[in-house]
Amino acid sequence: PFHNGHSSALKMLLAEFDEVVIAVGSAQEGFTCWNPFTGGERVEMIRGFTKSLGIDERVWVITLPDIRMPPAWVAYTLSLSPRVEAVASGNPQVLDLFKWIGLKTVEIPLENPQVYKGRVVRELMTKGLEWRHLVPKQVSDFIDEIKGAERVRRLCSSETP
């Protein structure tokens, strides 16, 4: 789910750019341990957060299904996105791919990456431990509304999140 590390990165990018496009990856998945929330649910989480801060007019959220062909993925991503002047990521492979085609890239410094990552949130949910402090309140409220933690526990009971 959208967590506080994502929130920090978004705020950093909005300080530098007028608008930001967030790509929700693996959007074709949902109801799996690794991706327990659908692409649409992840969009709702992000939109709820951006609306609460009054920044929704500056943030585009797109869904991006996987195609598992990295060089082709670059063109695919750009074809599904509004035009961009730069691509930001904390993932070196993503940055390398967009540099390869000559696009400006911005490396996002990850905030407390051992804690702020979806896997940690899912592991805490699976174990029935407190996870809400790792996500914005609007996201935890949405996850509670859809009984998302219970879904994660069911989906991940026999898998590693």
CSV table of C-alpha atoms in Angstrom, one decimal:
chain,number,residue,atom,x,y,z
A,1,PRO,CA,0.0,0.0,0.0
A,2,PHE,CA,0.9,3.7,-0.3
A,3,HIS,CA,3.1,4.2,2.8
A,4,ASN,CA,4.9,7.1,4.5
A,5,GLY,CA,8.0,6.6,2.3
A,6,HIS,CA,5.9,7.2,-0.7
A,7,SER,CA,4.3,10.2,1.0
A,8,SER,CA,7.8,11.7,1.7
A,9,ALA,CA,8.9,11.1,-1.9
A,10,LEU,CA,5.8,12.7,-3.3
A,11,LYS,CA,6.2,15.8,-1.1
A,12,MET,CA,9.9,16.1,-2.2
A,13,LEU,CA,8.9,15.9,-5.9
A,14,LEU,CA,6.1,18.5,-5.5
A,15,ALA,CA,8.7,20.9,-4.1
A,16,GLU,CA,10.6,20.6,-7.4
A,17,PHE,CA,7.9,20.0,-10.0
A,18,ASP,CA,4.5,21.6,-10.7
A,19,GLU,CA,2.8,18.2,-11.2
A,20,VAL,CA,3.7,14.6,-10.5
A,21,VAL,CA,2.6,11.5,-12.2
A,22,ILE,CA,2.4,8.4,-9.9
A,23,ALA,CA,2.5,5.1,-11.7
A,24,VAL,CA,0.8,2.3,-9.8
A,25,GLY,CA,2.8,-0.7,-10.9
A,26,SER,CA,1.7,-4.3,-11.3
A,27,ALA,CA,-1.8,-2.9,-11.7
A,28,GLN,CA,-3.1,-6.1,-13.3
A,29,GLU,CA,-2.6,-7.9,-10.0
A,30,GLY,CA,-4.7,-7.9,-6.9
A,31,PHE,CA,-5.8,-10.5,-4.3
A,32,THR,CA,-2.3,-12.0,-4.1
A,33,CYS,CA,0.0,-12.0,-1.1
A,34,TRP,CA,2.5,-9.7,-3.0
A,35,ASN,CA,-0.2,-7.4,-4.3
A,36,PRO,CA,-3.2,-7.8,-2.1
A,37,PHE,CA,-4.9,-4.6,-3.3
A,38,THR,CA,-6.2,-4.1,-6.8
A,39,GLY,CA,-4.8,-1.3,-9.0
A,40,GLY,CA,-8.0,0.6,-8.5
A,41,GLU,CA,-7.8,0.3,-4.7
A,42,ARG,CA,-4.2,1.6,-4.8
A,43,VAL,CA,-5.4,4.5,-6.9
A,44,GLU,CA,-8.1,5.2,-4.3
A,45,MET,CA,-5.5,5.1,-1.5
A,46,ILE,CA,-3.3,7.7,-3.2
A,47,ARG,CA,-6.2,9.9,-4.3
A,48,GLY,CA,-7.6,10.0,-0.7
A,49,PHE,CA,-4.2,11.1,0.5
A,50,THR,CA,-3.7,13.7,-2.1
A,51,LYS,CA,-7.2,15.1,-1.6
A,52,SER,CA,-6.7,15.4,2.1
A,53,LEU,CA,-3.6,17.5,1.5
A,54,GLY,CA,-5.3,19.6,-1.2
A,55,ILE,CA,-2.7,18.5,-3.7
A,56,ASP,CA,-4.9,16.3,-5.9
A,57,GLU,CA,-4.9,18.9,-8.7
A,58,ARG,CA,-1.1,18.5,-9.0
A,59,VAL,CA,-0.9,14.7,-8.9
A,60,TRP,CA,-1.9,12.3,-11.7
A,61,VAL,CA,-2.3,8.7,-10.8
A,62,ILE,CA,-2.1,6.1,-13.6
A,63,THR,CA,-2.2,2.3,-13.5
A,64,LEU,CA,0.7,0.5,-15.1
A,65,PRO,CA,0.3,-3.3,-15.7
A,66,ASP,CA,3.6,-5.3,-16.0
A,67,ILE,CA,4.9,-6.4,-19.3
A,68,ARG,CA,8.3,-7.9,-18.2
A,69,MET,CA,10.3,-6.5,-21.1
A,70,PRO,CA,12.4,-3.7,-19.5
A,71,PRO,CA,13.4,-1.8,-22.7
A,72,ALA,CA,9.9,-2.0,-24.1
A,73,TRP,CA,8.5,-1.1,-20.7
A,74,VAL,CA,9.9,2.4,-21.0
A,75,ALA,CA,7.9,3.2,-24.2
A,76,TYR,CA,4.9,1.4,-22.7
A,77,THR,CA,5.1,3.5,-19.5
A,78,LEU,CA,5.4,6.7,-21.5
A,79,SER,CA,2.4,5.8,-23.7
A,80,LEU,CA,0.2,5.4,-20.6
A,81,SER,CA,1.3,8.6,-18.9
A,82,PRO,CA,0.7,12.2,-19.5
A,83,ARG,CA,3.8,13.9,-20.9
A,84,VAL,CA,6.6,14.2,-18.4
A,85,GLU,CA,9.9,16.2,-18.3
A,86,ALA,CA,11.6,13.8,-15.9
A,87,VAL,CA,11.2,10.4,-14.3
A,88,ALA,CA,11.8,9.9,-10.6
A,89,SER,CA,12.4,6.7,-8.8
A,90,GLY,CA,14.3,5.0,-6.0
A,91,ASN,CA,15.0,2.1,-8.3
A,92,PRO,CA,18.3,2.2,-10.1
A,93,GLN,CA,17.1,-0.1,-12.9
A,94,VAL,CA,14.2,2.2,-13.6
A,95,LEU,CA,16.4,5.3,-13.7
A,96,ASP,CA,18.9,3.5,-16.0
A,97,LEU,CA,16.2,2.6,-18.5
A,98,PHE,CA,14.9,6.2,-18.7
A,99,LYS,CA,18.4,7.6,-18.9
A,100,TRP,CA,19.0,5.2,-21.8
A,101,ILE,CA,16.4,6.9,-23.9
A,102,GLY,CA,17.7,10.4,-22.9
A,103,LEU,CA,15.0,11.4,-20.4
A,104,LYS,CA,16.0,13.4,-17.3
A,105,THR,CA,15.9,11.3,-14.2
A,106,VAL,CA,15.7,12.1,-10.5
A,107,GLU,CA,16.9,9.7,-7.9
A,108,ILE,CA,14.5,9.7,-4.9
A,109,PRO,CA,16.4,9.2,-1.6
A,110,LEU,CA,14.5,6.5,0.2
A,111,GLU,CA,13.3,7.5,3.6
A,112,ASN,CA,14.0,4.7,6.2
A,113,PRO,CA,13.7,2.0,3.5
A,114,GLN,CA,14.0,-0.9,6.1
A,115,VAL,CA,10.7,0.2,7.6
A,116,TYR,CA,8.8,2.1,4.9
A,117,LYS,CA,8.2,-0.6,2.3
A,118,GLY,CA,5.1,-2.5,1.3
A,119,ARG,CA,6.5,-5.8,2.3
A,120,VAL,CA,6.9,-4.6,5.9
A,121,VAL,CA,3.3,-3.3,6.0
A,122,ARG,CA,2.1,-6.6,4.7
A,123,GLU,CA,4.2,-8.7,7.1
A,124,LEU,CA,2.8,-6.7,10.1
A,125,MET,CA,-0.8,-7.2,8.8
A,126,THR,CA,-0.2,-10.9,8.3
A,127,LYS,CA,1.0,-11.2,11.9
A,128,GLY,CA,-1.8,-9.2,13.2
A,129,LEU,CA,0.6,-6.5,14.5
A,130,GLU,CA,0.2,-2.7,14.4
A,131,TRP,CA,0.9,-1.3,10.9
A,132,ARG,CA,-1.1,1.9,10.7
A,133,HIS,CA,1.9,4.1,11.8
A,134,LEU,CA,3.6,3.2,8.5
A,135,VAL,CA,0.9,4.7,6.2
A,136,PRO,CA,-0.9,8.0,6.0
A,137,LYS,CA,-4.2,8.1,8.0
A,138,GLN,CA,-6.3,8.3,4.9
A,139,VAL,CA,-4.7,5.1,3.6
A,140,SER,CA,-5.2,3.2,6.9
A,141,ASP,CA,-8.8,4.4,7.0
A,142,PHE,CA,-9.3,3.1,3.5
A,143,ILE,CA,-7.7,-0.2,4.3
A,144,ASP,CA,-9.9,-0.6,7.4
A,145,GLU,CA,-13.0,0.3,5.3
A,146,ILE,CA,-12.3,-2.6,2.8
A,147,LYS,CA,-11.0,-4.9,5.6
A,148,GLY,CA,-7.7,-5.0,3.8
A,149,ALA,CA,-5.6,-6.2,6.8
A,150,GLU,CA,-7.9,-9.2,7.1
A,151,ARG,CA,-7.5,-9.8,3.3
A,152,VAL,CA,-3.7,-9.7,3.6
A,153,ARG,CA,-3.8,-12.2,6.5
A,154,ARG,CA,-6.0,-14.6,4.5
A,155,LEU,CA,-3.8,-14.3,1.3
A,156,CYS,CA,-0.5,-14.4,3.1
A,157,SER,CA,-1.2,-17.0,5.7
A,158,SER,CA,0.8,-19.6,3.8
A,159,GLU,CA,3.2,-17.3,1.9
A,160,THR,CA,5.8,-14.7,2.7
A,161,PRO,CA,4.5,-11.2,2.0
